[in-house]
């Protein structure tokens, strides 16, 4: 038995693989499900799989911390959770807490529409950033008070950079 | 046609597909558009240096810039498109509306004069009543355009539209149009030669849009009827003749469920979605552009143009459909194109290509044709499902779900299609287990490959050194 912990976006699943008797006869246990798998490597980037009797062509390539895997018209980034570097301080794009005001990709700050001390409502525009000729407004994730603005106009910013800090507040009349 | 080509490019595009295909190449300058693709002098110089007779402006950048067309005219280079005066008139959206109104083409209710004064816009919006559409007078491709549903959103919408328009077109003037409730975007392809002949090549429906930019186009429109086609075709020809148009162009309309249609604008260039017209009419539009630019009369009249079957185009964007279609640039690690009868892929990428951060995130266009709409839809799904692009996020999985949706099948395609049906789309994770299985098998097979080379060198094999197997 060989064990993996494989992560796709935010979901890590335990994958137990039976000792391969042959390419045509393997057993995978993922979570609660058991899969009977046969395979043939077609090329460095292509596998032909037969999973529970269903034939699938998969394409794979290594990149970043994991592998990009294409099956049935959809691609996934699969990472080995046991080999991922430990995160320190700055978080990566897909791991942002939903409350962070951070750009979705490397971009440049065009306008800052709030000041420190402002009360902002959920959904209110805070900062406009631009990337690939497109402007996007970063919005307040919840009602609250702006405690810090940590960027300036024309600054280059990246996912994970927190541009505006907001302390969550419930308006007085709702308390 | 046996014509030699010169490609111009910026530093960001040294390895772009058009550069690799051309007979000669000229570096324009830095990746910043103002120092390369938007720099008229440098483009003209490149043409003069290589002795080019004509310039095809493509789409985007200088394609609809009247100053550029004029500079070509004065430098004795043929601009493959309409005369600069026509581009100028039609590029000014409010002037275009005035021309069309005079020619009897129905226009959307709204302003006929643009302004840079936000106060004028606020006042006009109050008068017209919300919702209104804020549009850049020099606009195109959805840039500088905002839908405003209430007064509170007006200020931010006007300021951001103005800044976007200023940046994209060098003119921040805005005007307002009444916001249509539930329109379709239906456009007519037209061709006009230098001898006063004009024909249309039927319609394309391009209602499925995100950020006011089309992502799926088809022809015929599911809403088309013979009488509507005749009326819209006639209006398209009127628009062509009234503006003095020459070469290939597109007259865009909004079509309401009632069958009432309104002039939207004329795109004075080849459209991104032109292949679906080529597939169904059998007419090569770029070839026609070159014939017209050489001064030849059209070789056919309206009756000669027929359309067969149904064609669909999907634009392949490097965007994350789960994050508001935000661009997803980066390296294309692996690329495998779909193929087969009725499938055409006009692509600008290849395995190893780095999608630049600097420009629009379009990677290519996948086009299919078949006998019926349903057959074309199925063919497109098959083609999308076999299109492998690894390394960057693309909208392919989103497109597949749109094409499989009952609303698309029924032809209920309106410009609010995505907001109405796919607002909080997330990728289906049903195949995540298969992806994990593929990952593990790939690990095992690469282990076998490594162990083979390791064994050759007489080192211990991983079977001896790895202790992970619990047998």
Coordinates of C-alpha atoms in Angstrom, one line a residue:
Chain A
X1 CA 0.0 0.0 0.0
X2 CA 1.2 3.5 -0.8
X3 CA -0.4 6.6 0.6
X4 CA -0.7 10.1 -0.8
X5 CA -2.5 13.2 0.4
X6 CA -3.4 15.1 -2.8
X7 CA -4.7 18.6 -2.8
X8 CA -6.9 20.2 -5.4
X9 CA -7.6 23.9 -4.8
X10 CA -8.6 23.7 -1.1
X11 CA -9.5 20.1 -0.8
X12 CA -7.0 17.5 0.4
X13 CA -8.0 13.9 0.0
X14 CA -6.3 10.7 1.2
X15 CA -5.4 8.5 -1.7
X16 CA -4.5 4.9 -0.9
X17 CA -3.0 2.9 -3.7
X18 CA -2.8 -0.9 -3.8
X19 CA 0.5 -2.4 -4.6
X20 CA 0.4 -2.7 -8.4
X21 CA -0.2 -6.3 -9.3
X22 CA -0.1 -5.2 -13.0
X23 CA -0.8 -2.1 -15.0
X24 CA -4.3 -3.5 -15.6
X25 CA -5.2 -4.1 -12.0
X26 CA -4.8 -1.5 -9.4
X27 CA -7.0 -0.4 -6.6
X28 CA -7.4 3.2 -5.4
X29 CA -9.2 4.2 -2.3
X30 CA -10.0 8.0 -2.3
X31 CA -12.0 9.1 0.8
X32 CA -14.8 6.5 1.0
X33 CA -14.7 5.4 -2.6
X34 CA -12.8 2.5 -4.2
X35 CA -11.8 2.6 -7.8
X36 CA -10.4 -0.2 -10.0
X37 CA -7.9 1.2 -12.3
X38 CA -5.9 0.0 -15.3
X39 CA -3.5 2.2 -17.2
X40 CA -1.0 2.6 -20.0
X41 CA 1.5 5.4 -20.4
X42 CA 1.0 6.7 -23.9
X43 CA 3.7 9.4 -23.7
X44 CA 5.4 11.6 -21.1
X45 CA 2.3 13.7 -21.0
X46 CA -0.5 11.3 -21.7
X47 CA -2.0 8.4 -19.8
X48 CA -4.8 6.1 -21.0
X49 CA -6.8 5.1 -17.9
X50 CA -9.6 2.6 -17.4
X51 CA -11.3 3.5 -14.2
X52 CA -14.1 1.2 -13.2
X53 CA -14.5 0.1 -16.8
X54 CA -14.6 3.6 -18.2
X55 CA -11.8 4.7 -20.6
X56 CA -10.3 8.1 -20.1
X57 CA -7.4 9.9 -21.7
X58 CA -5.5 12.1 -19.2
X59 CA -2.9 14.7 -20.0
X60 CA -0.4 15.8 -17.3
X61 CA 2.6 18.1 -16.9
X62 CA 4.6 19.2 -13.9
X63 CA 4.4 22.9 -13.0
X64 CA 4.7 25.0 -9.9
X65 CA 4.2 22.9 -6.7
X66 CA 2.3 20.2 -8.4
X67 CA 1.0 18.8 -11.7
X68 CA -1.5 20.2 -14.1
X69 CA -3.9 17.3 -14.9
X70 CA -6.5 17.3 -17.7
X71 CA -9.4 14.9 -17.7
X72 CA -12.7 15.0 -19.5
X73 CA -12.4 18.6 -20.7
X74 CA -11.4 20.0 -17.3
X75 CA -8.0 20.7 -15.9
X76 CA -6.9 20.6 -12.3
X77 CA -3.8 21.5 -10.4
X78 CA -3.0 18.5 -8.1
X79 CA -0.5 19.0 -5.4
X80 CA 1.1 16.5 -3.0
X81 CA 0.0 18.0 0.4
X82 CA 3.0 16.4 2.1
X83 CA 5.5 18.0 -0.2
X84 CA 4.1 21.6 -0.2
X85 CA 6.4 24.2 1.3
X86 CA 5.2 25.5 4.6
X87 CA 3.6 28.9 4.2
X88 CA 5.1 31.8 6.0
X89 CA 3.5 35.2 6.3
X90 CA 2.4 36.1 2.8
X91 CA -0.3 33.8 1.5
X92 CA -0.7 32.6 -2.0
X93 CA -3.6 33.5 -4.3
X94 CA -5.9 30.6 -3.7
X95 CA -5.5 30.6 0.0
X96 CA -6.7 34.1 0.8
X97 CA -9.2 34.4 3.6
X98 CA -12.5 35.6 2.1
X99 CA -12.2 38.8 4.0
X100 CA -8.9 40.0 2.6
X101 CA -8.7 43.0 0.2
X102 CA -6.1 41.7 -2.2
X103 CA -5.8 41.7 -6.0
X104 CA -6.6 38.5 -7.9
X105 CA -3.5 38.8 -10.0
X106 CA -0.4 41.0 -10.3
X107 CA -1.7 44.4 -11.1
X108 CA -1.2 48.2 -10.6
X109 CA -3.2 50.4 -8.3
X110 CA -5.2 53.0 -10.2
X111 CA -7.3 54.7 -7.6
X112 CA -7.9 54.5 -3.9
X113 CA -11.4 55.5 -3.0
X114 CA -11.4 55.4 0.8
X115 CA -9.4 56.9 3.6
X116 CA -8.3 55.6 7.0
X117 CA -11.1 55.9 9.5
X118 CA -13.9 55.7 6.8
X119 CA -16.8 53.4 7.6
X120 CA -17.4 51.2 4.6
X121 CA -20.3 49.0 3.7
X122 CA -20.0 45.5 2.4
X123 CA -19.6 45.6 -1.4
X124 CA -18.4 49.2 -1.5
X125 CA -15.6 49.9 -3.9
X126 CA -12.2 50.5 -2.1
X127 CA -9.4 50.3 -4.6
X128 CA -9.3 50.1 -8.4
X129 CA -6.5 48.0 -9.9
X130 CA -5.6 47.3 -13.5
X131 CA -4.0 44.4 -15.2
X132 CA -4.0 43.3 -18.9
X133 CA -5.8 46.5 -19.9
X134 CA -8.7 45.7 -17.5
X135 CA -9.7 47.6 -14.4
X136 CA -11.2 45.8 -11.4
X137 CA -12.6 47.3 -8.3
X138 CA -11.7 45.6 -5.0
X139 CA -14.7 45.8 -2.8
X140 CA -15.3 45.7 1.0
X141 CA -15.9 42.1 2.1
X142 CA -18.0 43.2 5.1
X143 CA -19.2 46.3 6.9
X144 CA -16.4 47.9 8.9
X145 CA -13.9 50.7 9.5
X146 CA -10.8 51.2 7.4
X147 CA -7.9 50.8 9.9
X148 CA -5.0 51.0 7.3
X149 CA -4.4 51.6 3.7
X150 CA -1.2 49.7 2.8
X151 CA -0.6 50.8 -0.8
X152 CA -0.4 53.9 -3.0
X153 CA -1.5 54.8 -6.5
X154 CA 0.7 53.3 -9.2
X155 CA 2.1 50.7 -6.8
X156 CA 2.6 47.2 -8.2
X157 CA 0.7 44.7 -6.1
X158 CA 0.3 40.9 -6.1
X159 CA -2.2 38.4 -4.8
X160 CA -1.7 38.0 -1.1
X161 CA -0.8 41.7 -0.5
X162 CA -3.4 43.1 1.8
X163 CA -4.1 46.5 0.4
X164 CA -6.7 47.8 2.8
X165 CA -7.3 46.6 6.4
X166 CA -10.9 46.7 7.6
X167 CA -12.0 46.1 11.2
X168 CA -15.4 44.5 11.0
X169 CA -18.1 46.6 12.6
X170 CA -21.8 46.3 12.8
X171 CA -23.6 49.6 12.3
X172 CA -25.0 50.9 15.6
X173 CA -28.6 50.7 14.6
X174 CA -28.3 47.0 14.0
X175 CA -26.6 46.1 17.3
Chain B
X1 CA -2.9 34.7 -52.7
X2 CA 0.9 34.6 -52.9
X3 CA 1.3 37.8 -50.9
X4 CA 4.5 38.2 -48.8
X5 CA 3.9 39.4 -45.2
X6 CA 5.7 41.5 -42.7
X7 CA 4.8 41.1 -39.0
X8 CA 5.3 44.0 -36.6
X9 CA 5.7 43.1 -32.9
X10 CA 6.7 44.4 -29.5
X11 CA 9.3 43.1 -27.1
X12 CA 6.5 41.2 -25.2
X13 CA 5.7 39.4 -28.5
X14 CA 9.1 38.2 -29.7
X15 CA 7.8 34.6 -29.8
X16 CA 4.1 35.4 -30.8
X17 CA 2.5 33.1 -33.4
X18 CA 2.1 35.9 -36.0
X19 CA 5.9 36.7 -35.7
X20 CA 6.7 33.0 -36.3
X21 CA 4.5 32.9 -39.4
X22 CA 5.6 36.0 -41.3
X23 CA 8.1 36.4 -44.1
X24 CA 9.7 39.4 -42.6
X25 CA 9.5 40.8 -39.0
X26 CA 10.1 44.3 -37.6
X27 CA 10.4 45.0 -33.9
X28 CA 8.4 48.1 -33.1
X29 CA 9.6 48.7 -29.5
X30 CA 8.8 48.2 -25.9
X31 CA 5.8 46.1 -24.8
X32 CA 4.0 49.3 -23.7
X33 CA 1.4 49.8 -26.5
X34 CA 2.3 53.5 -26.9
X35 CA 5.9 52.5 -27.7
X36 CA 4.9 49.8 -30.2
X37 CA 1.4 48.8 -31.4
X38 CA -0.2 52.2 -30.8
X39 CA 2.8 54.1 -32.2
X40 CA 1.7 55.2 -35.7
X41 CA 5.1 56.5 -36.8
X42 CA 6.8 53.3 -35.9
X43 CA 4.2 51.1 -37.8
X44 CA 4.4 53.4 -40.9
X45 CA 8.2 53.3 -40.7
X46 CA 8.2 49.5 -40.6
X47 CA 6.0 49.4 -43.7
X48 CA 8.3 51.8 -45.5
X49 CA 11.4 50.0 -44.5
X50 CA 10.2 46.7 -45.8
X51 CA 8.5 48.2 -48.8
X52 CA 5.0 47.0 -47.9
X53 CA 2.2 48.1 -50.2
X54 CA -0.5 47.7 -47.7
X55 CA -1.2 47.4 -44.0
X56 CA -3.8 45.1 -42.5
X57 CA -4.6 46.6 -39.1
X58 CA -6.2 43.4 -37.6
X59 CA -8.3 44.1 -34.6
X60 CA -7.5 46.1 -31.5
X61 CA -4.8 48.8 -31.2
X62 CA -4.8 51.0 -34.3
X63 CA -7.4 49.0 -36.3
X64 CA -10.1 51.7 -35.8
X65 CA -7.8 54.7 -35.5
X66 CA -8.6 57.3 -38.1
X67 CA -5.3 59.1 -37.7
X68 CA -3.5 55.9 -38.5
X69 CA -5.6 55.3 -41.6
X70 CA -5.0 58.9 -42.6
X71 CA -1.2 58.6 -42.2
X72 CA -1.3 55.5 -44.4
X73 CA -3.2 57.5 -47.0
X74 CA -0.7 60.4 -47.0
X75 CA 2.3 58.0 -47.0
X76 CA 1.0 56.2 -50.0
X77 CA 0.4 52.9 -48.2
X78 CA -2.9 51.2 -48.7
X79 CA -4.9 50.9 -45.5
X80 CA -6.9 47.7 -45.6
X81 CA -10.1 49.1 -44.3
X82 CA -12.4 52.1 -44.9
X83 CA -11.2 55.6 -45.7
X84 CA -10.0 57.5 -42.6
X85 CA -12.9 60.0 -42.8
X86 CA -15.4 57.1 -42.5
X87 CA -13.6 55.6 -39.5
X88 CA -13.6 59.0 -37.9
X89 CA -17.3 59.6 -38.4
X90 CA -18.3 56.1 -37.2
X91 CA -15.8 56.0 -34.4
X92 CA -17.5 59.0 -32.9
X93 CA -20.4 57.1 -31.5
X94 CA -22.7 60.1 -31.2
X95 CA -22.0 61.3 -34.7
X96 CA -22.6 57.7 -36.0
X97 CA -25.9 57.8 -34.2
X98 CA -26.8 61.0 -36.0
X99 CA -25.8 59.7 -39.4
X100 CA -27.9 56.5 -38.9
X101 CA -30.9 58.5 -37.6
X102 CA -30.8 60.6 -40.8
X103 CA -30.6 57.4 -42.9
X104 CA -33.7 56.0 -41.3
X105 CA -31.9 53.3 -39.3
X106 CA -33.4 53.0 -35.8
X107 CA -31.1 54.1 -33.0
X108 CA -31.2 53.5 -29.2
X109 CA -32.8 56.4 -27.4
X110 CA -30.1 58.6 -25.7
X111 CA -27.7 61.5 -26.1
X112 CA -26.4 62.7 -29.4
X113 CA -23.6 64.8 -27.9
X114 CA -20.8 63.5 -25.7
X115 CA -19.2 65.3 -22.7
X116 CA -16.4 65.1 -20.2
X117 CA -18.5 66.9 -17.6
X118 CA -19.8 64.4 -15.1
X119 CA -22.5 66.9 -14.0
X120 CA -24.0 66.9 -17.5
X121 CA -24.2 63.1 -17.4
X122 CA -25.8 63.0 -14.0
X123 CA -28.4 65.4 -15.1
X124 CA -29.1 63.6 -18.3
X125 CA -29.4 60.3 -16.4
X126 CA -32.0 61.8 -14.1
X127 CA -33.9 63.0 -17.1
X128 CA -33.8 59.6 -19.0
X129 CA -34.4 57.6 -15.9
X130 CA -32.2 54.7 -14.6
X131 CA -31.0 52.2 -15.7
X132 CA -28.6 53.9 -18.2
X133 CA -25.6 52.8 -20.1
X134 CA -22.5 55.0 -19.8
X135 CA -20.5 54.8 -23.0
X136 CA -17.3 56.2 -24.2
X137 CA -17.7 58.2 -27.4
X138 CA -14.5 56.7 -28.8
X139 CA -15.4 53.3 -27.3
X140 CA -15.2 49.7 -28.5
X141 CA -14.8 46.2 -27.0
X142 CA -16.7 47.2 -23.9
X143 CA -13.9 49.6 -22.7
X144 CA -15.2 52.7 -21.0
X145 CA -18.7 51.3 -20.8
X146 CA -20.8 50.8 -17.6
X147 CA -24.3 49.8 -16.8
X148 CA -25.6 52.1 -14.1
X149 CA -28.8 51.0 -12.3
X150 CA -29.1 53.8 -9.8
X151 CA -27.9 57.2 -8.9
X152 CA -25.6 56.1 -6.2
X153 CA -23.4 54.1 -8.6
X154 CA -23.2 56.9 -11.2
X155 CA -20.2 58.8 -9.9
X156 CA -17.8 55.9 -9.6
X157 CA -19.1 54.5 -13.0
X158 CA -18.5 57.8 -14.8
X159 CA -15.0 58.3 -13.3
X160 CA -13.8 54.7 -13.9
X161 CA -15.3 54.7 -17.4
X162 CA -13.6 58.0 -18.2
X163 CA -10.2 56.9 -17.0
X164 CA -10.5 53.6 -18.8
X165 CA -11.6 55.4 -22.1
X166 CA -8.8 58.0 -21.7
X167 CA -6.3 55.2 -21.3
X168 CA -7.7 53.0 -24.1
X169 CA -8.6 55.6 -26.7
X170 CA -7.0 58.8 -25.5
X171 CA -10.5 60.4 -25.3
X172 CA -12.5 60.2 -22.0
X173 CA -15.7 61.8 -23.4
X174 CA -18.9 59.9 -22.4
X175 CA -22.5 59.8 -23.4
X176 CA -25.6 58.0 -22.2
X177 CA -27.9 55.5 -23.9
X178 CA -31.1 54.0 -22.5
X179 CA -30.3 50.6 -21.1
X180 CA -32.3 47.9 -23.0
X181 CA -34.0 45.4 -20.8
X182 CA -33.3 42.1 -22.4
X183 CA -31.7 42.5 -25.9
X184 CA -29.8 40.2 -28.1
X185 CA -26.7 41.4 -29.8
X186 CA -27.2 40.7 -33.5
X187 CA -24.7 42.1 -36.1
X188 CA -24.5 42.0 -39.9
X189 CA -21.3 41.4 -41.8
X190 CA -21.1 43.8 -44.7
X191 CA -18.7 44.2 -47.7
X192 CA -18.5 47.3 -49.8
X193 CA -16.2 47.9 -52.7
X194 CA -14.8 51.2 -54.0
X195 CA -17.4 51.3 -56.8
X196 CA -20.5 51.8 -54.7
X197 CA -21.5 48.1 -54.4
X198 CA -22.5 46.8 -51.0
X199 CA -23.7 43.4 -49.8
X200 CA -24.4 41.9 -46.4
X201 CA -23.3 38.3 -45.5
X202 CA -26.1 37.7 -43.0
X203 CA -26.0 38.0 -39.3
X204 CA -24.0 36.8 -36.3
X205 CA -25.6 36.5 -32.9
X206 CA -23.1 37.5 -30.2
X207 CA -25.2 37.9 -27.1
X208 CA -23.2 35.7 -24.7
X209 CA -20.8 38.3 -23.2
X210 CA -18.9 38.9 -20.1
X211 CA -17.7 42.5 -19.4
X212 CA -19.6 43.5 -22.6
X213 CA -17.1 41.4 -24.6
X214 CA -18.4 38.5 -26.6
X215 CA -17.3 35.0 -25.7
X216 CA -19.6 32.8 -27.8
X217 CA -20.9 33.8 -31.3
X218 CA -23.2 31.9 -33.7
X219 CA -24.8 32.2 -37.1
X220 CA -27.7 32.0 -37.8
X221 CA -29.1 33.7 -34.8
X222 CA -31.7 31.5 -33.0
X223 CA -34.1 34.5 -33.1
X224 CA -33.8 35.1 -36.9
X225 CA -36.9 34.9 -39.1
X226 CA -37.0 35.6 -42.9
X227 CA -38.8 38.9 -42.5
X228 CA -36.5 40.1 -39.7
X229 CA -33.5 39.1 -41.7
X230 CA -34.8 41.1 -44.6
X231 CA -35.5 44.2 -42.5
X232 CA -32.2 44.1 -40.6
X233 CA -30.2 43.3 -43.8
X234 CA -31.8 46.3 -45.5
X235 CA -30.9 48.5 -42.5
X236 CA -27.3 47.2 -42.5
X237 CA -27.0 48.2 -46.2
X238 CA -28.5 51.6 -45.5
X239 CA -26.0 52.1 -42.7
X240 CA -23.2 51.1 -45.0
X241 CA -24.2 53.4 -47.8
X242 CA -25.1 56.3 -45.6
X243 CA -21.6 56.3 -44.0
X244 CA -19.8 55.9 -47.4
X245 CA -18.3 52.6 -46.2
X246 CA -15.6 50.7 -48.1
X247 CA -14.1 47.3 -47.3
X248 CA -15.4 44.7 -44.7
X249 CA -17.3 46.0 -41.7
X250 CA -19.9 45.0 -39.2
X251 CA -23.2 46.8 -38.4
X252 CA -24.1 45.9 -34.9
X253 CA -27.7 46.0 -33.6
X254 CA -29.6 45.3 -30.4
X255 CA -32.6 43.1 -31.0
X256 CA -35.5 43.2 -28.5
X257 CA -37.7 40.2 -27.9
X258 CA -40.5 42.1 -29.7
X259 CA -38.5 42.0 -32.9
X260 CA -37.7 45.7 -32.7
X261 CA -34.0 46.4 -33.4
X262 CA -31.7 49.4 -32.9
X263 CA -28.4 50.4 -34.4
X264 CA -25.6 50.0 -31.9
X265 CA -22.4 50.8 -33.9
X266 CA -20.4 50.0 -36.9
X267 CA -17.1 48.1 -36.3
X268 CA -14.9 49.5 -39.1
X269 CA -12.6 46.4 -39.2
X270 CA -12.6 42.7 -39.4
X271 CA -14.4 41.2 -36.4
X272 CA -12.9 38.7 -34.1
X273 CA -15.9 36.4 -34.9
X274 CA -15.6 36.7 -38.7
X275 CA -14.8 33.0 -39.1
X276 CA -18.4 31.8 -38.5
X277 CA -19.5 33.9 -41.4
X278 CA -16.7 32.5 -43.6
X279 CA -17.6 28.9 -42.5
X280 CA -21.3 29.3 -43.4
X281 CA -21.0 31.4 -46.6
X282 CA -17.8 29.9 -48.0
X283 CA -16.4 33.4 -48.5
X284 CA -12.9 34.2 -47.3
X285 CA -13.4 37.6 -45.7
X286 CA -9.7 38.5 -45.5
X287 CA -9.3 37.7 -49.2
X288 CA -12.3 40.0 -49.9
X289 CA -10.7 42.7 -47.9
X290 CA -7.5 42.5 -50.0
X291 CA -9.5 42.4 -53.3
X292 CA -11.5 45.5 -52.3
X293 CA -8.3 47.3 -51.1
X294 CA -6.7 46.6 -54.5
X295 CA -9.6 48.4 -56.1
X296 CA -11.4 45.4 -57.6
X297 CA -15.2 45.4 -57.7
X298 CA -17.1 42.7 -55.7
X299 CA -17.3 39.5 -57.7
X300 CA -20.8 38.7 -56.5
X301 CA -24.0 40.4 -55.6
X302 CA -26.5 39.9 -52.8
X303 CA -28.4 37.1 -54.5
X304 CA -25.2 35.1 -55.0
X305 CA -24.5 34.9 -51.3
X306 CA -26.0 31.9 -49.6
X307 CA -25.6 30.4 -46.2
X308 CA -25.5 26.8 -45.3
X309 CA -25.5 25.1 -41.9
X310 CA -24.8 26.6 -38.5
X311 CA -21.5 27.8 -37.1
X312 CA -20.4 28.6 -33.5
X313 CA -17.3 30.3 -32.3
X314 CA -15.9 30.2 -28.7
X315 CA -13.3 32.6 -27.7
X316 CA -10.6 31.0 -25.7
X317 CA -9.5 33.5 -23.0
X318 CA -6.8 33.1 -20.4
X319 CA -9.1 34.0 -17.6
X320 CA -10.3 32.5 -14.4
X321 CA -14.1 32.1 -14.7
X322 CA -14.3 31.4 -11.0
X323 CA -12.8 34.8 -10.2
X324 CA -14.9 37.2 -12.2
X325 CA -13.0 36.3 -15.4
X326 CA -9.9 38.0 -14.2
X327 CA -6.9 37.5 -16.5
X328 CA -4.7 34.5 -15.9
X329 CA -1.4 35.1 -17.8
X330 CA 1.6 32.8 -17.6
X331 CA 3.3 29.9 -19.4
X332 CA 1.4 27.4 -21.5
X333 CA 3.0 24.2 -20.4
X334 CA 1.1 21.9 -22.7
X335 CA -1.1 22.6 -25.7
X336 CA -3.1 20.0 -27.7
X337 CA -5.6 21.3 -30.2
X338 CA -8.9 19.7 -31.2
X339 CA -9.3 18.6 -34.8
X340 CA -11.8 16.8 -37.0
X341 CA -14.3 17.7 -39.7
X342 CA -15.9 21.1 -39.3
X343 CA -13.4 22.2 -36.7
X344 CA -11.2 25.3 -37.1
X345 CA -8.9 26.6 -34.5
X346 CA -7.5 30.1 -35.0
X347 CA -5.0 30.1 -32.2
X348 CA -2.2 32.3 -31.2
X349 CA -0.5 30.0 -28.7
X350 CA 1.6 26.8 -28.5
X351 CA 3.2 24.7 -25.9
X352 CA 6.0 26.7 -24.3
X353 CA 4.3 30.0 -25.1
X354 CA 4.2 32.6 -22.4
X355 CA 0.9 34.5 -22.3
X356 CA 2.0 38.1 -21.8
X357 CA 0.6 40.2 -18.9
X358 CA 0.6 43.3 -21.2
X359 CA -2.2 42.6 -23.6
X360 CA -5.7 41.3 -23.9
X361 CA -6.0 37.7 -22.6
X362 CA -7.4 36.2 -25.8
X363 CA -5.6 33.0 -26.7
X364 CA -7.5 32.0 -29.8
X365 CA -10.9 31.2 -31.3
X366 CA -12.4 27.8 -31.7
X367 CA -14.9 27.5 -34.5
X368 CA -17.1 24.7 -35.6
X369 CA -19.6 24.2 -38.3
X370 CA -22.3 21.5 -38.8
X371 CA -25.6 21.1 -40.6
X372 CA -27.8 22.2 -37.7
X373 CA -27.5 24.3 -34.6
X374 CA -27.8 21.2 -32.4
X375 CA -25.1 19.4 -34.4
X376 CA -22.8 22.4 -34.2
X377 CA -23.4 22.6 -30.5
X378 CA -22.5 19.0 -29.9
X379 CA -19.5 19.3 -32.2
X380 CA -18.3 22.4 -30.2
X381 CA -18.7 20.5 -26.9
X382 CA -16.6 17.6 -28.3
X383 CA -14.0 20.0 -29.6
X384 CA -13.8 22.0 -26.3
X385 CA -13.6 18.7 -24.3
X386 CA -10.6 17.6 -26.3
X387 CA -8.8 21.0 -26.2
X388 CA -6.0 20.6 -23.7
X389 CA -4.3 23.8 -22.4
X390 CA -2.2 23.3 -19.2
X391 CA -0.4 25.8 -17.1
X392 CA -2.8 28.7 -17.2
X393 CA -6.5 28.9 -16.5
X394 CA -8.9 29.3 -19.4
X395 CA -12.6 29.7 -19.8
X396 CA -12.9 26.3 -21.6
X397 CA -14.7 24.5 -18.7
X398 CA -17.1 27.5 -18.4
X399 CA -17.8 27.4 -22.2
X400 CA -18.6 23.7 -22.0
X401 CA -21.2 24.3 -19.2
X402 CA -22.7 27.2 -21.1
X403 CA -23.1 25.0 -24.3
X404 CA -24.6 22.2 -22.3
X405 CA -27.2 24.5 -20.5
X406 CA -30.8 24.2 -21.4
X407 CA -31.0 28.0 -21.9
X408 CA -28.4 27.8 -24.6
X409 CA -30.0 24.7 -26.1
X410 CA -33.3 26.6 -26.3
X411 CA -31.6 29.6 -27.9
X412 CA -32.5 31.9 -25.0
X413 CA -29.4 33.9 -25.5
X414 CA -29.6 37.5 -24.4
X415 CA -26.8 39.9 -23.4
X416 CA -27.5 39.2 -19.7
X417 CA -27.1 35.5 -20.3
X418 CA -24.1 35.0 -18.0
X419 CA -25.4 37.2 -15.2
X420 CA -28.8 35.4 -15.4
X421 CA -27.6 31.9 -15.7
X422 CA -24.0 31.6 -14.7
X423 CA -23.3 34.3 -12.1
X424 CA -21.6 32.2 -9.4
X425 CA -20.3 29.5 -11.7
X426 CA -17.8 27.1 -10.1
X427 CA -15.9 24.3 -11.7
X428 CA -17.5 20.9 -11.5
X429 CA -15.3 18.8 -9.2
X430 CA -16.8 15.4 -10.2
X431 CA -13.6 14.5 -12.0
X432 CA -11.2 15.5 -9.2
X433 CA -10.9 11.8 -8.2
X434 CA -9.8 10.9 -11.7
X435 CA -7.3 13.8 -11.6
X436 CA -5.8 12.4 -8.4
X437 CA -5.6 8.9 -9.9
X438 CA -3.8 10.3 -12.9
X439 CA -1.4 12.1 -10.7
X440 CA -0.5 9.0 -8.8
X441 CA -0.1 6.8 -11.9
X442 CA 2.1 9.5 -13.4
X443 CA 4.2 9.4 -10.3
X444 CA 4.6 5.7 -10.5
X445 CA 5.4 5.6 -14.2
X446 CA 8.0 8.4 -13.9
X447 CA 9.4 6.4 -11.0
X448 CA 9.8 3.4 -13.3
X449 CA 11.5 5.6 -15.9
X450 CA 13.9 7.0 -13.3
X451 CA 14.6 3.6 -11.9
X452 CA 15.5 2.3 -15.3
X453 CA 18.1 4.9 -15.8
X454 CA 19.3 4.5 -12.3
X455 CA 19.7 0.8 -12.7
X456 CA 21.7 1.3 -15.8
X457 CA 24.2 3.1 -13.8
X458 CA 24.4 0.4 -11.2
X459 CA 23.0 2.4 -8.4
X460 CA 20.5 1.0 -6.0
X461 CA 16.9 1.1 -7.4
X462 CA 14.2 3.0 -5.6
X463 CA 12.7 -0.4 -4.8
X464 CA 15.6 -0.9 -2.5
X465 CA 15.9 2.6 -1.1
X466 CA 12.3 3.8 -0.9
X467 CA 10.6 2.5 2.2
X468 CA 7.2 3.8 1.5
X469 CA 5.6 0.6 0.3
X470 CA 3.8 -1.3 3.0
X471 CA 3.4 -4.7 1.5

